[in-house]
XYZ file of N, CA and C in Angstrom:
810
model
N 29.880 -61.316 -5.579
C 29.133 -61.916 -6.683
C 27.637 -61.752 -6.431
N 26.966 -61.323 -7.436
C 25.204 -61.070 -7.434
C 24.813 -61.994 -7.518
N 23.457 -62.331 -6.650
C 22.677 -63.073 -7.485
C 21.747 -62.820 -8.799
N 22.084 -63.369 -10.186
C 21.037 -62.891 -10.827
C 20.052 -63.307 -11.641
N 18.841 -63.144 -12.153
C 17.583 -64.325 -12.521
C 18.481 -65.300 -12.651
N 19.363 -65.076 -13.808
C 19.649 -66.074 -14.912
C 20.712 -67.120 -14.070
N 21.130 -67.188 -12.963
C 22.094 -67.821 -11.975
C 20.839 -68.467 -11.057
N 20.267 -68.112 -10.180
C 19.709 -68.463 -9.043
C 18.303 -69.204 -9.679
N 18.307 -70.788 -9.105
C 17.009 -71.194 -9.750
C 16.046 -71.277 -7.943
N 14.716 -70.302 -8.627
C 14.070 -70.239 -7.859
C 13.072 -71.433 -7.107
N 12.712 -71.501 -6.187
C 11.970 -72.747 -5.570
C 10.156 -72.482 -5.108
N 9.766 -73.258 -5.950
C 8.253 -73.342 -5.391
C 7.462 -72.778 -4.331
N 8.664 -73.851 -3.811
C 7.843 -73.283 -1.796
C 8.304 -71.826 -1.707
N 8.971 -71.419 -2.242
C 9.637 -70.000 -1.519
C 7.882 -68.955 -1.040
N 7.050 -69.616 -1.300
C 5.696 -68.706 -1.392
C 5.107 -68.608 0.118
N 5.941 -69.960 0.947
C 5.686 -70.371 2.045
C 6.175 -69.832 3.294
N 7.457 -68.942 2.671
C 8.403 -68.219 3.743
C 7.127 -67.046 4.539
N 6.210 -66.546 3.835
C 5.544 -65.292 4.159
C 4.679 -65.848 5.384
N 4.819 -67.074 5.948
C 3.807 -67.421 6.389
C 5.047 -67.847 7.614
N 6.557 -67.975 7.975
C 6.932 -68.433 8.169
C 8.549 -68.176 8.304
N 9.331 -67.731 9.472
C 11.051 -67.241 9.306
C 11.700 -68.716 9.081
N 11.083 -69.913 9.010
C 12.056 -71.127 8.541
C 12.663 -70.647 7.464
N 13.818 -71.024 7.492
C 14.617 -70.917 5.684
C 14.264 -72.442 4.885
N 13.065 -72.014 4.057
C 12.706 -73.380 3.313
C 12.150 -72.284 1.924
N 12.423 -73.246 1.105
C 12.385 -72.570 -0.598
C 13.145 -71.599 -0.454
N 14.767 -71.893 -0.816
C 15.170 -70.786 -0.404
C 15.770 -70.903 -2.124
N 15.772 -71.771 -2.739
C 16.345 -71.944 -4.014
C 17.877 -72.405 -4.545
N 18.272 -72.091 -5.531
C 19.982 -72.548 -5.100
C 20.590 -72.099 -6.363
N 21.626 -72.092 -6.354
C 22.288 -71.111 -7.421
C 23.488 -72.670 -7.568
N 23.692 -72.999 -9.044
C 24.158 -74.147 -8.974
C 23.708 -75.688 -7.831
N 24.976 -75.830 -7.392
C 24.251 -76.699 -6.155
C 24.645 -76.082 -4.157
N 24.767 -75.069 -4.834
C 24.594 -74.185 -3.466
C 23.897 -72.966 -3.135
N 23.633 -72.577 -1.942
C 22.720 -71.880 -1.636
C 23.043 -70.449 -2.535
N 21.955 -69.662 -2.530
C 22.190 -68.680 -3.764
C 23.365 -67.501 -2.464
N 23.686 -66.364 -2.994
C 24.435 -65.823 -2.011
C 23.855 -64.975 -1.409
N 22.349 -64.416 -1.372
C 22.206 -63.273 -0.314
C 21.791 -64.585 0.913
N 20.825 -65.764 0.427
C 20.732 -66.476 1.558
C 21.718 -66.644 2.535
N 22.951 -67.243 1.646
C 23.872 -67.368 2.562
C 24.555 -66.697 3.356
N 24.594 -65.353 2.912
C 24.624 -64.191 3.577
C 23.755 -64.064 5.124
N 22.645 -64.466 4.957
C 21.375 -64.450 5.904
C 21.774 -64.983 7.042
N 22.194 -65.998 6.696
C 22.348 -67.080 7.482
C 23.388 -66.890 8.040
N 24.676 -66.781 7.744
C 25.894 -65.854 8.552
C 25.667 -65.139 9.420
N 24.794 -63.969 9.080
C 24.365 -62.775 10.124
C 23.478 -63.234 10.867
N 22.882 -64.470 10.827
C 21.719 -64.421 11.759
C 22.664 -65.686 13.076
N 23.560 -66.593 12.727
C 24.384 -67.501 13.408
C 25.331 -66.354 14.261
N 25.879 -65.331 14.035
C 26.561 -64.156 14.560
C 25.763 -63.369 15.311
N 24.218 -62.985 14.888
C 23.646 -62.763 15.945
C 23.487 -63.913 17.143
N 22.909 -64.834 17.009
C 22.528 -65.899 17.944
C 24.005 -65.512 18.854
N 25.166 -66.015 18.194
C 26.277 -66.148 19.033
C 26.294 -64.972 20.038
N 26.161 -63.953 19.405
C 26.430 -62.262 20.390
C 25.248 -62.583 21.226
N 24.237 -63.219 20.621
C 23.110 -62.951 22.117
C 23.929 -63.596 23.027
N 24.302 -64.871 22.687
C 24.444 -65.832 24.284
C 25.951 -65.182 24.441
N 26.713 -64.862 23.989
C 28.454 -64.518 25.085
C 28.219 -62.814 25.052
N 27.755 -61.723 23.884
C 27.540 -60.544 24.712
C 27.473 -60.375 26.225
N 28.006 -59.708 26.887
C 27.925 -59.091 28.118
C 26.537 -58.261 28.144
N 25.731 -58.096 29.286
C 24.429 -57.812 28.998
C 24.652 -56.330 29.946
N 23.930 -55.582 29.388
C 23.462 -54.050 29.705
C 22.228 -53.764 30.092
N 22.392 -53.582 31.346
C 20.962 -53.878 32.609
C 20.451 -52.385 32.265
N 20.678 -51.025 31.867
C 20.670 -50.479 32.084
C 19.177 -50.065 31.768
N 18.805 -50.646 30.856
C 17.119 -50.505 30.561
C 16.433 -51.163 31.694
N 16.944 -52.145 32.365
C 16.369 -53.123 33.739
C 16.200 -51.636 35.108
N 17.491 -51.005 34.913
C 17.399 -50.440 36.051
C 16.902 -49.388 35.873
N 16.484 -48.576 34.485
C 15.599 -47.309 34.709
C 14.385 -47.714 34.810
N 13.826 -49.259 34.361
C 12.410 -49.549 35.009
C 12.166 -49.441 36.394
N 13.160 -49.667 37.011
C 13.269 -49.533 38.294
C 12.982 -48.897 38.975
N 13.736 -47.375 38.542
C 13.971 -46.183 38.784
C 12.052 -45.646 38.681
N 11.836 -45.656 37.181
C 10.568 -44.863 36.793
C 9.372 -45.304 37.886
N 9.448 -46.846 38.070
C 8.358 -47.325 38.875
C 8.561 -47.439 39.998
N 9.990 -47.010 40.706
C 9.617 -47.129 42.200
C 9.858 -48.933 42.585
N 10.154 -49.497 42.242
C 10.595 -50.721 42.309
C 11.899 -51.035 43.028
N 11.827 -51.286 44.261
C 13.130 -51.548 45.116
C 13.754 -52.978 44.604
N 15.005 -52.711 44.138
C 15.339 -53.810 43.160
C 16.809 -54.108 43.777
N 17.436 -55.208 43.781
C 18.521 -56.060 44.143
C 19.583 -56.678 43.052
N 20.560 -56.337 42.874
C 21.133 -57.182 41.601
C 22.016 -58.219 42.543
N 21.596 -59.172 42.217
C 22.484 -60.499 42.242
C 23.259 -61.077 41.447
N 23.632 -62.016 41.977
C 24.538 -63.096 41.028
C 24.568 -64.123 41.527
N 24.621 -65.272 40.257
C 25.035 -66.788 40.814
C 26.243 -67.029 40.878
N 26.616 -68.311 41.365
C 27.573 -68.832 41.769
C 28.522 -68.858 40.473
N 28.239 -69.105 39.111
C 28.886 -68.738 38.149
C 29.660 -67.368 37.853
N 31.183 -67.282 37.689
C 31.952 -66.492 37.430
C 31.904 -65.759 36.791
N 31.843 -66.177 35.830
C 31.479 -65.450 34.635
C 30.792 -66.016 33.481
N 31.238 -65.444 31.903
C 30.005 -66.184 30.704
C 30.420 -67.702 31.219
N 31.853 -67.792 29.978
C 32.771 -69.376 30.374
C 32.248 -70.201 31.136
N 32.263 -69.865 32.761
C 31.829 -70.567 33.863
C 30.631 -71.016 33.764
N 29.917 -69.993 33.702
C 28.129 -70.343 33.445
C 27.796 -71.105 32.445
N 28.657 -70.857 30.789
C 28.061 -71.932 29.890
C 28.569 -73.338 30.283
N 29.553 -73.728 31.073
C 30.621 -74.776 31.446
C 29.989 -75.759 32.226
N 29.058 -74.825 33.433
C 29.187 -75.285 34.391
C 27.244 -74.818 34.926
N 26.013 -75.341 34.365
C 24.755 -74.998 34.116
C 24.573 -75.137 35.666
N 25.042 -75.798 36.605
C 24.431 -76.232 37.953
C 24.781 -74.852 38.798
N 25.882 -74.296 38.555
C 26.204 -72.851 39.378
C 25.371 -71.826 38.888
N 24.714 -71.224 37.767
C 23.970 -70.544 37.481
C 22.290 -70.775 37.832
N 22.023 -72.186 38.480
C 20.803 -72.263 39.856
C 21.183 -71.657 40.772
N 22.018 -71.187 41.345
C 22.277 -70.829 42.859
C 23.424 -69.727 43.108
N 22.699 -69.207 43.892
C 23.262 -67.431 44.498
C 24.509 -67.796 45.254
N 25.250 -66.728 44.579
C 26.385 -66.536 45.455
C 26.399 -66.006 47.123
N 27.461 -66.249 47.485
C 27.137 -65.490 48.945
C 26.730 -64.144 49.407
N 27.610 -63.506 48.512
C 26.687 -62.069 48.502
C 25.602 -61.763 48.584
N 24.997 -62.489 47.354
C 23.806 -62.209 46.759
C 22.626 -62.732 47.606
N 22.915 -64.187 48.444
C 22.510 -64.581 49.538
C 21.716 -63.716 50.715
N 23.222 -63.296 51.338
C 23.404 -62.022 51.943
C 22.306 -61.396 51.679
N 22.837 -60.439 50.837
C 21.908 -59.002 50.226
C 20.341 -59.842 50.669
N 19.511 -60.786 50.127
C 18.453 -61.165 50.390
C 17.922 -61.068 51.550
N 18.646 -61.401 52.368
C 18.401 -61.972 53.422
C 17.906 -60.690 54.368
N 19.489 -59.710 54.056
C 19.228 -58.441 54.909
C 17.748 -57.659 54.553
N 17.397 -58.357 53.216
C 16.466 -57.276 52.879
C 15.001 -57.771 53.371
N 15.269 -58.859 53.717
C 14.040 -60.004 54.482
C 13.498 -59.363 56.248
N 15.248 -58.968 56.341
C 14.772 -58.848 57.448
C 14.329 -57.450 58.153
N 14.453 -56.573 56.881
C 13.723 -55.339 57.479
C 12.484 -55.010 56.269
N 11.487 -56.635 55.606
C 10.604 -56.274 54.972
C 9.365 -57.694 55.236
N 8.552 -57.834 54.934
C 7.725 -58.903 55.123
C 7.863 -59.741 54.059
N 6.980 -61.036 54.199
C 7.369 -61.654 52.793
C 6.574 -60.874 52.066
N 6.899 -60.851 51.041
C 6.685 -60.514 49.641
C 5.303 -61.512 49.211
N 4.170 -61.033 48.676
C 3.619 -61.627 47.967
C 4.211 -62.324 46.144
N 4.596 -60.949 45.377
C 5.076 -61.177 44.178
C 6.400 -60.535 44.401
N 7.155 -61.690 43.512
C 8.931 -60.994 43.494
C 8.846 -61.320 41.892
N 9.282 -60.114 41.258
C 9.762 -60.389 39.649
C 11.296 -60.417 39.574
N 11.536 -61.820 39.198
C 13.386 -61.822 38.658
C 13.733 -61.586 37.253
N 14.282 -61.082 36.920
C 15.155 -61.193 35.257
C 16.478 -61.946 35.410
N 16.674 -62.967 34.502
C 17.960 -63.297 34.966
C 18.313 -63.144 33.052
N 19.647 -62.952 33.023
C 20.365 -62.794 31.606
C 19.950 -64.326 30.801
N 20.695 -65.415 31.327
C 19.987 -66.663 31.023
C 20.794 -67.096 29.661
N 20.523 -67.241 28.522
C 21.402 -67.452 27.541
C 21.149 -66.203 26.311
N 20.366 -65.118 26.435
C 20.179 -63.846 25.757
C 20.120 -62.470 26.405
N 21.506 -62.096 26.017
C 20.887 -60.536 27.003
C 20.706 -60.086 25.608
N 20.712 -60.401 24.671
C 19.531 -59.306 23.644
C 18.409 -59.211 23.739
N 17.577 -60.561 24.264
C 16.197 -60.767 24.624
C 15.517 -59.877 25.869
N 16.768 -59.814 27.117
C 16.816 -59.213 28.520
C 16.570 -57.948 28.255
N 17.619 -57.124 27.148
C 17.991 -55.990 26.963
C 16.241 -55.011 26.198
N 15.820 -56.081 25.295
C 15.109 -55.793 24.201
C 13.498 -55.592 24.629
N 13.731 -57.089 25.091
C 12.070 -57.572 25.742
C 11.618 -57.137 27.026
N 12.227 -57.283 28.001
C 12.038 -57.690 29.624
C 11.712 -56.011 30.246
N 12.256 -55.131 30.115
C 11.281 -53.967 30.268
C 9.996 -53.824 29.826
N 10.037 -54.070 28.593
C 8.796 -53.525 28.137
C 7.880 -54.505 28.545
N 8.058 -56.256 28.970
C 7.392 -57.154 29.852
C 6.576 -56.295 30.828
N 7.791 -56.243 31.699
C 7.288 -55.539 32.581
C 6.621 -54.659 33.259
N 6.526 -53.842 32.108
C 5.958 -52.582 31.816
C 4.026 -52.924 32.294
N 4.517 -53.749 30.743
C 3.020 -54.553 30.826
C 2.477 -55.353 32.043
N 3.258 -55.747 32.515
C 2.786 -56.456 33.587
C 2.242 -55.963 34.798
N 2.785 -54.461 34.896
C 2.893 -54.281 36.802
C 1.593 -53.834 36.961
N 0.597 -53.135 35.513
C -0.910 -52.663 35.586
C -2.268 -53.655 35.655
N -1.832 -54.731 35.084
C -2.299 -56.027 35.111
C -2.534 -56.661 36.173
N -1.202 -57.003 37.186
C -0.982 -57.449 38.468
C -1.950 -56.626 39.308
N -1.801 -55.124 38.979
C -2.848 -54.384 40.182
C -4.023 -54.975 39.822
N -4.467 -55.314 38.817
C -6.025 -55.087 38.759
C -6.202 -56.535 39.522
N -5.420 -57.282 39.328
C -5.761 -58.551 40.083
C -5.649 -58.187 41.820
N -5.176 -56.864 42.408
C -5.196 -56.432 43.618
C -3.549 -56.892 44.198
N -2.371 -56.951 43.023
C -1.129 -57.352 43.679
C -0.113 -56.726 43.035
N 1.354 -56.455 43.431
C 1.952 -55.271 43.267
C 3.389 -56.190 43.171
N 4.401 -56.102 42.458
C 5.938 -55.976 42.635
C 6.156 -55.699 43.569
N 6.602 -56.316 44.651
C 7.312 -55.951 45.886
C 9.012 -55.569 46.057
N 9.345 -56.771 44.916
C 10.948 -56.493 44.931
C 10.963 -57.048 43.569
N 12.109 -56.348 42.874
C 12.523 -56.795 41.472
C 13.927 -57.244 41.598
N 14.273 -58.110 41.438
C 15.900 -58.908 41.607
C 16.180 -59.243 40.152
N 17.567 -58.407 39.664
C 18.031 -58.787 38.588
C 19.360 -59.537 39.018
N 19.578 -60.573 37.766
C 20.245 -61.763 38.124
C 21.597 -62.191 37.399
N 22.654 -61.708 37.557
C 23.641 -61.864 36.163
C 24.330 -63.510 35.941
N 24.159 -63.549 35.160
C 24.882 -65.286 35.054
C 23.918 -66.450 35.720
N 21.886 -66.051 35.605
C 21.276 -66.970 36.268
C 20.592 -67.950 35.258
N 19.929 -69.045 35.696
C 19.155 -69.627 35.133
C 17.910 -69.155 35.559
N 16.869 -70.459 35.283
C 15.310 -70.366 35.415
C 15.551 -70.896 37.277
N 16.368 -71.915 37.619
C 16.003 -71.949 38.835
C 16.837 -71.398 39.768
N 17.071 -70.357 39.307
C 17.363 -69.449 40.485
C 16.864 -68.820 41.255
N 15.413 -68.550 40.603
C 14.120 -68.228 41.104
C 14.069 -69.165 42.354
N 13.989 -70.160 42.348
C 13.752 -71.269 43.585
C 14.609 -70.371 44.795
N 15.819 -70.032 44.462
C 17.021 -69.755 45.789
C 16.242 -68.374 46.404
N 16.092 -67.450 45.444
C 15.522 -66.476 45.699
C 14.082 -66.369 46.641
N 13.342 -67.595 46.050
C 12.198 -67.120 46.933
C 12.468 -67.917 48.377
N 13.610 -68.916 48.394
C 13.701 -69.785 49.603
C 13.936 -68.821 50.917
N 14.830 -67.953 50.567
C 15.738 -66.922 51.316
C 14.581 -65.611 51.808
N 13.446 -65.169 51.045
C 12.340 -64.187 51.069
C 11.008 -64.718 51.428
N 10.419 -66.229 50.986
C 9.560 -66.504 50.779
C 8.326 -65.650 50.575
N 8.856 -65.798 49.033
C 8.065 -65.286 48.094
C 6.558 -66.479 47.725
N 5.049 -65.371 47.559
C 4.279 -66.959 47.171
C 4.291 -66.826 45.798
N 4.735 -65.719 44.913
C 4.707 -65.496 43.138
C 6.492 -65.446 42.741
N 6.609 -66.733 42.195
C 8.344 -65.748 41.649
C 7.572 -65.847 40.395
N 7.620 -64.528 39.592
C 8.189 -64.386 38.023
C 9.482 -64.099 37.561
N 9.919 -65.090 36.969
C 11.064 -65.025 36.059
C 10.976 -64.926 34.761
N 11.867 -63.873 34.526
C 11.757 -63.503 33.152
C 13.404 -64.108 32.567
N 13.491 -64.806 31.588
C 14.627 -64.888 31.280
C 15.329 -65.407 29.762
N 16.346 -64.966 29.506
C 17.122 -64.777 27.596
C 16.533 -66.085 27.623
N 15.860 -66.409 26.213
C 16.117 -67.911 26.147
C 16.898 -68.454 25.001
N 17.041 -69.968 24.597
C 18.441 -69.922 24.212
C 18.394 -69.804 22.784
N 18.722 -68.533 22.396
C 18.449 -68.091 20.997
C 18.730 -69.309 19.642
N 17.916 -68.713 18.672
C 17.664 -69.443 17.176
C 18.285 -69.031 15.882
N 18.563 -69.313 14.938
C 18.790 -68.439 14.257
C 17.505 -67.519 13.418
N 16.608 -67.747 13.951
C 15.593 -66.575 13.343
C 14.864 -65.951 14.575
N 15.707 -66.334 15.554
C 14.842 -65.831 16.990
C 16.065 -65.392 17.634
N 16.719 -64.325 17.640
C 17.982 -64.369 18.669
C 17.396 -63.402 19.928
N 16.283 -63.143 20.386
C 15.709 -62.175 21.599
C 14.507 -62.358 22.099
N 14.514 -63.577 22.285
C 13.290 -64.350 22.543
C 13.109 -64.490 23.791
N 11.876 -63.628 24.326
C 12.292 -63.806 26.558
C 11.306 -64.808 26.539
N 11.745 -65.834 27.699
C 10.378 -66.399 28.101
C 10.444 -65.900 30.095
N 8.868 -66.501 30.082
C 8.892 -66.200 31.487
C 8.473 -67.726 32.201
N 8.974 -67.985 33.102
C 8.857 -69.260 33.932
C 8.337 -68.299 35.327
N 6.907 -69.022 35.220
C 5.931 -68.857 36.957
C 5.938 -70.210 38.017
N 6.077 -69.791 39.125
C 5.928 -70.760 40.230
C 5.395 -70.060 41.331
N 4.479 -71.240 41.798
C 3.991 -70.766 43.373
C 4.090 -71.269 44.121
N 5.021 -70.628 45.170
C 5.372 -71.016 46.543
C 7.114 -72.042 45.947
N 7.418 -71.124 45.221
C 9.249 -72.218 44.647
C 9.713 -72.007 46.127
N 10.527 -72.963 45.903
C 11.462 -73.164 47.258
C 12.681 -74.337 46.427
N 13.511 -74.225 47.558
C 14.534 -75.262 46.817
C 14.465 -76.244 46.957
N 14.020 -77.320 45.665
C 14.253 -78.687 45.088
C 12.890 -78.558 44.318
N 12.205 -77.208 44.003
C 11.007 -77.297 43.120
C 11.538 -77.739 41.907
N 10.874 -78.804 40.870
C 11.125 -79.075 39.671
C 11.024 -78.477 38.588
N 11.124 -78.448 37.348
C 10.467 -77.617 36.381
C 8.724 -78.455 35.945
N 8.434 -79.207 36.035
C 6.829 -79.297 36.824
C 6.150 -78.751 37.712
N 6.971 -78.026 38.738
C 5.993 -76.859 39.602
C 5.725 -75.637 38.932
N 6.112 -75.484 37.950
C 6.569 -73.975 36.802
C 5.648 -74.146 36.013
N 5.154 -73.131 35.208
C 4.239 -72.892 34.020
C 5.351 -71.757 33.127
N 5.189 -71.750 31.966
C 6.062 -71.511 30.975
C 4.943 -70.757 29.721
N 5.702 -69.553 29.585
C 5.470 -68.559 28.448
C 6.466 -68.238 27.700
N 6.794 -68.633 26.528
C 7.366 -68.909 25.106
C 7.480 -67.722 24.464
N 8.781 -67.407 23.821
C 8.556 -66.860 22.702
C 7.840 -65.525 22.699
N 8.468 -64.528 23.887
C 7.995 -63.245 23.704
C 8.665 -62.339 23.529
N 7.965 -61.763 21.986
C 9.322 -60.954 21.165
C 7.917 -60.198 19.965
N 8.743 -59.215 19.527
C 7.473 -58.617 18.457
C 6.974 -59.663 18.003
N 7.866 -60.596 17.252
C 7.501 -61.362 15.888
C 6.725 -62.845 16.577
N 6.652 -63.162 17.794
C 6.081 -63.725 18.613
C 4.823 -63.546 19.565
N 4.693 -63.897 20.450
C 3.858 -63.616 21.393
C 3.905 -62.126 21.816
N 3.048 -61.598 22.335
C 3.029 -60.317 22.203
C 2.902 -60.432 24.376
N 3.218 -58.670 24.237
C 3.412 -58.333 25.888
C 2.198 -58.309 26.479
N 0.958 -58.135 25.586
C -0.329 -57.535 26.151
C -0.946 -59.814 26.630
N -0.160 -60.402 25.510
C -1.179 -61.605 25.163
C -0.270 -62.082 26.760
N 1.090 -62.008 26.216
C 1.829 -63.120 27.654
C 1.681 -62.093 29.293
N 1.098 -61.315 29.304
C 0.558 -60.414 30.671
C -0.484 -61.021 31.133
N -1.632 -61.517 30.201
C -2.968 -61.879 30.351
C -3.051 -62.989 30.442
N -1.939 -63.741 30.024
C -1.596 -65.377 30.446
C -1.266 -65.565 31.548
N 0.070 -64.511 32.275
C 0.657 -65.071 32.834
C -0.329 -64.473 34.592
N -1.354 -63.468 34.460
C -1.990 -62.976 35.226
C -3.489 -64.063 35.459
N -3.329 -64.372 34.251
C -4.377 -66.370 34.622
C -3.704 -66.927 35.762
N -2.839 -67.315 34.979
C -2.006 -68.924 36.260
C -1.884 -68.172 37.340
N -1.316 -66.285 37.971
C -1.478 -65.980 38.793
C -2.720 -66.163 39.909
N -3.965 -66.412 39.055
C -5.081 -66.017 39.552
C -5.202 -67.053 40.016
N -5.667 -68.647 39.256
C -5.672 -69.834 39.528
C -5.246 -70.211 40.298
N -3.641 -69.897 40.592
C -2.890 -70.747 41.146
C -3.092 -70.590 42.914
N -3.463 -69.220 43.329
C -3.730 -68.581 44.063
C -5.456 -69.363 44.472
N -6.122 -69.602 43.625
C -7.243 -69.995 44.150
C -6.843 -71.478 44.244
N -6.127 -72.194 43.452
C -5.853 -73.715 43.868
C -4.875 -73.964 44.953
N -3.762 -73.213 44.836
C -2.619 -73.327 46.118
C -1.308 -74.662 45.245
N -1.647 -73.991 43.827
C -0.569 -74.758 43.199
C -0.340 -74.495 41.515
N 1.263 -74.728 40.924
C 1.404 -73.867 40.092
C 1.820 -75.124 38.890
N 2.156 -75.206 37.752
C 3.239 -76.114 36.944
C 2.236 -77.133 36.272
N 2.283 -78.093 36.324
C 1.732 -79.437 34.769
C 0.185 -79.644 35.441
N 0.422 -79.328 37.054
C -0.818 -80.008 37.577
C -2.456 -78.546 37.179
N -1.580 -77.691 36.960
C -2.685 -76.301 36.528
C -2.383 -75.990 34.947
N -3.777 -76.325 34.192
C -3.622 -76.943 33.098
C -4.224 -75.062 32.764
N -3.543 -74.723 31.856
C -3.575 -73.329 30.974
C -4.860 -73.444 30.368
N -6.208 -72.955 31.040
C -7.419 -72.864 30.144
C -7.507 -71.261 29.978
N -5.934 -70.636 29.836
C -6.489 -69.188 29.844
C -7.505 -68.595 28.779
N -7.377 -69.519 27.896
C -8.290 -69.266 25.635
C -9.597 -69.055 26.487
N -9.833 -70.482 27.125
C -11.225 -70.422 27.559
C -12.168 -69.334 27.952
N -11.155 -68.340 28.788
C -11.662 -67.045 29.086
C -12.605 -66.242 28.347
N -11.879 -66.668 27.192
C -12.483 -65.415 25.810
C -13.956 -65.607 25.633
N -14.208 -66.928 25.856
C -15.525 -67.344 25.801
C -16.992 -66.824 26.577
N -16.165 -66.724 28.094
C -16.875 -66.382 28.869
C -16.566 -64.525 29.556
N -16.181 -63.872 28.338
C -16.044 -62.800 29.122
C -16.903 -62.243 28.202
N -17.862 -60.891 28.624
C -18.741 -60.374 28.074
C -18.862 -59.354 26.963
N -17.462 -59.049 26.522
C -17.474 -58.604 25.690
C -16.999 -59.119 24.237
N -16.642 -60.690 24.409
C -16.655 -61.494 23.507
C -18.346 -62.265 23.226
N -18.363 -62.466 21.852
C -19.449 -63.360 21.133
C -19.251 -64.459 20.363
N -19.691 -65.906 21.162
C -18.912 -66.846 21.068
C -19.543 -67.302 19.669
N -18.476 -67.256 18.166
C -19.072 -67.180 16.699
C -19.487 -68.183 16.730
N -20.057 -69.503 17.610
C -20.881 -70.469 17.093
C -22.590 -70.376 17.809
N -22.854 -68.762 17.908
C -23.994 -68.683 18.695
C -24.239 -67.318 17.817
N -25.566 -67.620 17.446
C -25.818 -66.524 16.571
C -25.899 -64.976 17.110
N -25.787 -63.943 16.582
C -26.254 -62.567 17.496
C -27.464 -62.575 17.634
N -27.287 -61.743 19.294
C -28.850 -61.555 19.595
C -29.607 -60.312 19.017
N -30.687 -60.267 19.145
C -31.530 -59.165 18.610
C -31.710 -58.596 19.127
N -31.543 -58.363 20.880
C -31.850 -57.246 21.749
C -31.031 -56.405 22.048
């Protein structure tokens, strides 16, 4: 069945969507939603779902790997599988024995690590699959200029955000970046965020962490969350601490860097 003028009564706000993926003014055809909406909305609840139980395909993870020279580790948590992991949130903090293992050996024929980047699947491998290379991408040129390098890249199947903690306990790492699915929307189903900590170890809270949102085209962008997340690097490093107590004045920057002109100061004439 079509929708057509003479069926679907249109809504005011609908002028508001352009500004906005909420479904508001969406209109209604009798007293239900008209049918391509509802349509929308089907496909976008079916995406969400495939992000979080899809099985995730590292395979874009591991040719970053490959291209950059990045000695990389795949782990796993203590979670079995999807089931287990959505069931059971406390096993997807913490490494299996293997994965333990594997760390450990690799500790002991390397130094600590300044920066370790993790990806863990998390609740989107569309986000993992989509976003988290090309993160990365962005990130590893950034990190140099600050004078610091990827030492090890650990991808993580069935992890959370604090798995990062296990990881750096076992390496002591002083940068974990975690990159990880977050838990999709229906107008966001590939949304990575990244969770930073300095000096994680196990029983760090999510207060030792600083948090970047929402990076996806239609979101935050790779160049903006690189230049954020290479702030709190910098800071945190000059304070000797990471999470609620290091307050994000990265905006502030713009102010004071010289090729910005701060618009409440007139131009100069020289």
């Amino acid at each position: 069945m079509s929708d057509s003028p003479k069926t679907v009564q249109e809504n005011r706000w609908q002028r508001l969507r352009e500004y906005t993926d909420a479904r508001i003014g969406l209109g209604r055809s009798g007293v239900s939603l008209p049918t391509r909406h509802h349509l929308d909305f089907q496909l976008a609840h079916a995406a969400a779902r495939d992000a979080v139980k899809r099985p995730i395909d590292w395979s874009g993870v591991d040719a970053l790997a490959e291209q950059n020279s990045l000695p990389m580790l795949a782990l796993h948590s203590q979670a079995l599988d999807r089931n287990h992991y959505l069931q059971r949130p406390d096993l997807g903090r913490k490494l299996d024995q293997e994965s333990a293992a594997a760390l450990m050996r690799w500790r002991e024929n390397n130094a600590a690590p300044k920066v370790v980047i993790v990806i863990a699947d998390g609740l989107s491998s569309t986000a993992i699959e989509n976003q988290a290379p090309k993160m990365v991408q962005q990130l590893l040129p950034d990190l140099a200029r600050l004078g610091l390098a990827c030492e090890l890249l650990c991808r993580v199947d069935q992890g959370r955000v604090a798995i990062g903690d296990d990881i750096a306990e076992h390496i002591g790492a002083d940068h974990i970046v975690l990159l990880v699915g977050e838990r999709p929307g229906l107008s966001s189903p590939d949304s990575l965020g990244i969770y930073y900590t300095y000096h994680a170890q196990l029983g760090s809270s999510d207060a030792d962490r600083n948090c970047l949102s929402n990076i996806r085209p239609a979101g935050l962008s790779f160049a903006e969350a690189s230049r954020r997340l290479c702030w709190l690097v910098r800071e945190a490093t000059a304070l000797g601490y990471s999470g609620v107590k290091l307050k994000d004045d990265s905006s502030s920057d713009i102010l004071d860097a010289p090729t910005h002109q701060n618009f409440l100061v007139p131009p100069s004439n020289e």
